[in-house]
Amino acid sequence: MEDNWKGIKEALTSTCQEVLGLKKHHHKEWVSIETLDKIKERKNKKAAINNSRTRAEKIQAQAEYIEANKQVKKSSRADKKMYVEELATTVEKATREGNIKQLYNTTKKLAGKYSKPERPVKDKEGKPITEIQQQWNKWVEYFEKLLNRPAPPDIETAHTDLPIDVNPPTTEEIRMAGHQTNQERGSTRT
């Protein structure tokens, strides 16, 4: 049974890989191919840690992983720095040429995502509260006031029985509906 399952599993996975291909991992546009190779190497080092059988092997694999991780971070920082410098050069060139569209798009890329600054919590007089503990206390007070209200009054449910005819339609009703539909079609054609 186990051998049959392994055979079926291998057949399915190999067929799926051939037909569908492997999932493509999307990475930042500034990550270089060398950094991607280092990331793969780091991933292999991580697998070596998990597959090590003795403590000595595990310690050795962890040391190799730590070194590979440092290399990935170093390479990634260098790639990002080079990318930002290229964008800055593009901004300078667009400024000299007066290309506002390129200047705007590149500046937007450089700036990254913008998030609104936090609005300060204010006390009853409208003055901002700067102390974290006072802000917490103000939120506690707000939610206690909001959530500790009396229960709403019991409202009777609405009468839901409506006078709807649930009997099957008669032949006369069907004939009238067909006649009415034909009249509507005729009026839209003219």
Tab-separated table of C-alpha atoms in Angstrom:
chain	number	residue	atom	x	y	z
A	1	MET	CA	0.000	0.000	0.000
A	2	GLU	CA	2.798	2.415	0.995
A	3	ASP	CA	4.735	1.690	-2.222
A	4	ASN	CA	1.603	2.283	-4.321
A	5	TRP	CA	1.019	5.618	-2.600
A	6	LYS	CA	4.633	6.713	-3.148
A	7	GLY	CA	4.353	5.808	-6.836
A	8	ILE	CA	1.091	7.722	-7.230
A	9	LYS	CA	2.494	10.712	-5.334
A	10	GLU	CA	5.659	10.841	-7.472
A	11	ALA	CA	3.631	10.528	-10.684
A	12	LEU	CA	1.300	13.346	-9.644
A	13	THR	CA	4.050	15.717	-8.494
A	14	SER	CA	6.240	15.131	-11.556
A	15	THR	CA	3.278	15.593	-13.925
A	16	CYS	CA	2.189	18.772	-12.136
A	17	GLN	CA	5.718	20.179	-12.276
A	18	GLU	CA	5.972	19.441	-16.004
A	19	VAL	CA	2.544	20.813	-16.897
A	20	LEU	CA	2.122	23.647	-14.403
A	21	GLY	CA	5.718	24.424	-13.518
A	22	LEU	CA	6.976	25.554	-10.148
A	23	LYS	CA	5.488	28.545	-8.360
A	24	LYS	CA	7.358	31.691	-9.249
A	25	HIS	CA	8.414	33.702	-6.243
A	26	HIS	CA	8.134	37.409	-6.847
A	27	HIS	CA	10.909	39.453	-5.355
A	28	LYS	CA	11.632	43.134	-5.115
A	29	GLU	CA	12.832	44.686	-8.346
A	30	TRP	CA	16.108	45.785	-6.765
A	31	VAL	CA	17.227	42.290	-5.694
A	32	SER	CA	20.069	41.081	-7.941
A	33	ILE	CA	20.557	37.568	-9.289
A	34	GLU	CA	23.634	37.118	-7.081
A	35	THR	CA	21.534	37.890	-4.013
A	36	LEU	CA	18.866	35.429	-5.158
A	37	ASP	CA	21.574	32.767	-5.502
A	38	LYS	CA	22.774	33.562	-1.988
A	39	ILE	CA	19.195	33.261	-0.731
A	40	LYS	CA	18.948	29.786	-2.304
A	41	GLU	CA	22.251	28.838	-0.699
A	42	ARG	CA	20.981	30.089	2.675
A	43	LYS	CA	17.822	28.019	2.216
A	44	ASN	CA	19.955	24.924	1.601
A	45	LYS	CA	21.964	25.687	4.759
A	46	LYS	CA	18.703	25.908	6.720
A	47	ALA	CA	17.649	22.521	5.348
A	48	ALA	CA	21.043	21.130	6.396
A	49	ILE	CA	20.361	22.291	9.971
A	50	ASN	CA	17.022	20.491	9.968
A	51	ASN	CA	18.497	17.325	8.428
A	52	SER	CA	21.562	17.081	10.681
A	53	ARG	CA	21.684	13.941	12.807
A	54	THR	CA	24.262	14.737	15.481
A	55	ARG	CA	24.836	17.779	17.631
A	56	ALA	CA	28.230	18.410	16.048
A	57	GLU	CA	26.686	18.400	12.559
A	58	LYS	CA	23.920	20.706	13.747
A	59	ILE	CA	26.373	23.185	15.310
A	60	GLN	CA	28.469	23.165	12.123
A	61	ALA	CA	25.358	23.651	9.952
A	62	GLN	CA	24.138	26.509	12.179
A	63	ALA	CA	27.505	28.272	11.874
A	64	GLU	CA	27.342	27.931	8.079
A	65	TYR	CA	23.757	29.214	8.076
A	66	ILE	CA	24.673	32.253	10.186
A	67	GLU	CA	27.479	33.102	7.753
A	68	ALA	CA	25.175	32.612	4.734
A	69	ASN	CA	22.532	34.806	6.396
A	70	LYS	CA	25.103	37.577	6.922
A	71	GLN	CA	26.087	37.347	3.256
A	72	VAL	CA	22.440	37.589	2.136
A	73	LYS	CA	21.834	40.660	4.291
A	74	LYS	CA	25.060	42.327	3.140
A	75	SER	CA	24.297	41.653	-0.524
A	76	SER	CA	20.696	42.795	-0.096
A	77	ARG	CA	21.764	46.082	1.494
A	78	ALA	CA	24.252	46.690	-1.331
A	79	ASP	CA	21.570	45.971	-3.957
A	80	LYS	CA	19.110	48.347	-2.321
A	81	LYS	CA	21.732	51.082	-2.044
A	82	MET	CA	22.616	50.705	-5.721
A	83	TYR	CA	18.906	50.752	-6.674
A	84	VAL	CA	18.260	53.936	-4.683
A	85	GLU	CA	21.316	55.596	-6.224
A	86	GLU	CA	20.051	54.700	-9.714
A	87	LEU	CA	16.648	56.181	-8.879
A	88	ALA	CA	18.303	59.342	-7.552
A	89	THR	CA	20.282	59.643	-10.789
A	90	THR	CA	17.048	59.199	-12.756
A	91	VAL	CA	15.405	61.955	-10.688
A	92	GLU	CA	18.313	64.313	-11.361
A	93	LYS	CA	18.200	63.545	-15.090
A	94	ALA	CA	14.413	64.038	-15.223
A	95	THR	CA	14.794	67.347	-13.380
A	96	ARG	CA	17.417	68.590	-15.850
A	97	GLU	CA	15.282	67.552	-18.825
A	98	GLY	CA	12.050	68.888	-17.315
A	99	ASN	CA	10.347	65.486	-17.555
A	100	ILE	CA	7.736	65.961	-14.823
A	101	LYS	CA	6.039	62.577	-15.313
A	102	GLN	CA	9.244	60.590	-14.877
A	103	LEU	CA	10.253	62.827	-11.975
A	104	TYR	CA	6.936	62.225	-10.216
A	105	ASN	CA	6.938	58.438	-10.766
A	106	THR	CA	10.544	58.026	-9.652
A	107	THR	CA	10.051	60.211	-6.584
A	108	LYS	CA	6.999	58.146	-5.691
A	109	LYS	CA	9.096	54.958	-5.936
A	110	LEU	CA	11.812	56.505	-3.778
A	111	ALA	CA	9.406	57.739	-1.120
A	112	GLY	CA	7.701	54.373	-0.707
A	113	LYS	CA	4.307	53.958	0.899
A	114	TYR	CA	2.955	56.944	2.756
A	115	SER	CA	0.964	56.468	5.910
A	116	LYS	CA	-0.835	59.188	7.777
A	117	PRO	CA	0.751	60.251	11.039
A	118	GLU	CA	-1.052	59.178	14.180
A	119	ARG	CA	-3.596	61.615	15.505
A	120	PRO	CA	-2.943	62.349	19.157
A	121	VAL	CA	-5.469	61.418	21.821
A	122	LYS	CA	-7.024	64.538	23.334
A	123	ASP	CA	-8.446	65.147	26.792
A	124	LYS	CA	-11.822	66.748	27.552
A	125	GLU	CA	-10.416	70.260	27.077
A	126	GLY	CA	-9.075	69.329	23.623
A	127	LYS	CA	-5.400	69.293	24.635
A	128	PRO	CA	-3.282	66.435	23.233
A	129	ILE	CA	-2.191	63.753	25.708
A	130	THR	CA	1.473	62.829	25.301
A	131	GLU	CA	1.952	60.290	28.101
A	132	ILE	CA	1.338	56.709	26.952
A	133	GLN	CA	-0.278	55.678	30.249
A	134	GLN	CA	-2.654	58.659	30.118
A	135	GLN	CA	-3.572	57.721	26.531
A	136	TRP	CA	-4.342	54.162	27.654
A	137	ASN	CA	-6.481	55.477	30.494
A	138	LYS	CA	-8.360	57.738	28.081
A	139	TRP	CA	-9.074	54.780	25.757
A	140	VAL	CA	-10.242	52.659	28.719
A	141	GLU	CA	-12.575	55.466	29.781
A	142	TYR	CA	-13.886	55.844	26.220
A	143	PHE	CA	-14.649	52.147	25.741
A	144	GLU	CA	-16.180	51.772	29.205
A	145	LYS	CA	-18.542	54.616	28.364
A	146	LEU	CA	-19.241	53.164	24.913
A	147	LEU	CA	-19.780	49.546	25.923
A	148	ASN	CA	-21.354	49.867	29.386
A	149	ARG	CA	-24.766	51.093	28.311
A	150	PRO	CA	-28.137	49.742	29.358
A	151	ALA	CA	-29.529	46.959	27.205
A	152	PRO	CA	-31.859	48.100	24.423
A	153	PRO	CA	-35.586	47.646	25.103
A	154	ASP	CA	-37.205	44.435	23.938
A	155	ILE	CA	-38.838	45.104	20.606
A	156	GLU	CA	-41.513	42.707	19.415
A	157	THR	CA	-40.697	40.927	16.213
A	158	ALA	CA	-42.646	42.025	13.179
A	159	HIS	CA	-45.527	39.915	11.919
A	160	THR	CA	-43.995	37.999	9.009
A	161	ASP	CA	-47.023	36.128	7.666
A	162	LEU	CA	-47.909	37.955	4.474
A	163	PRO	CA	-50.988	37.059	2.398
A	164	ILE	CA	-49.141	35.323	-0.448
A	165	ASP	CA	-50.922	32.746	-2.590
A	166	VAL	CA	-48.722	29.640	-2.583
A	167	ASN	CA	-51.055	27.462	-4.665
A	168	PRO	CA	-49.818	26.471	-8.132
A	169	PRO	CA	-50.873	28.902	-10.885
A	170	THR	CA	-54.077	28.149	-12.749
A	171	THR	CA	-54.162	27.725	-16.512
A	172	GLU	CA	-55.987	31.051	-16.792
A	173	GLU	CA	-53.202	32.854	-14.870
A	174	ILE	CA	-50.552	31.271	-17.107
A	175	ARG	CA	-52.474	32.284	-20.243
A	176	MET	CA	-52.818	35.882	-18.953
A	177	ALA	CA	-49.103	36.089	-18.121
A	178	GLY	CA	-48.176	34.838	-21.604
A	179	HIS	CA	-50.593	37.305	-23.216
A	180	GLN	CA	-49.176	40.170	-21.127
A	181	THR	CA	-45.587	39.214	-22.093
A	182	ASN	CA	-46.495	39.160	-25.789
A	183	GLN	CA	-48.033	42.630	-25.486
A	184	GLU	CA	-44.864	43.966	-23.818
A	185	ARG	CA	-42.709	42.518	-26.596
A	186	GLY	CA	-44.911	44.090	-29.231
A	187	SER	CA	-44.719	47.536	-27.635
A	188	THR	CA	-40.894	47.475	-27.520
A	189	ARG	CA	-40.543	46.527	-31.209
A	190	THR	CA	-42.356	49.574	-32.548
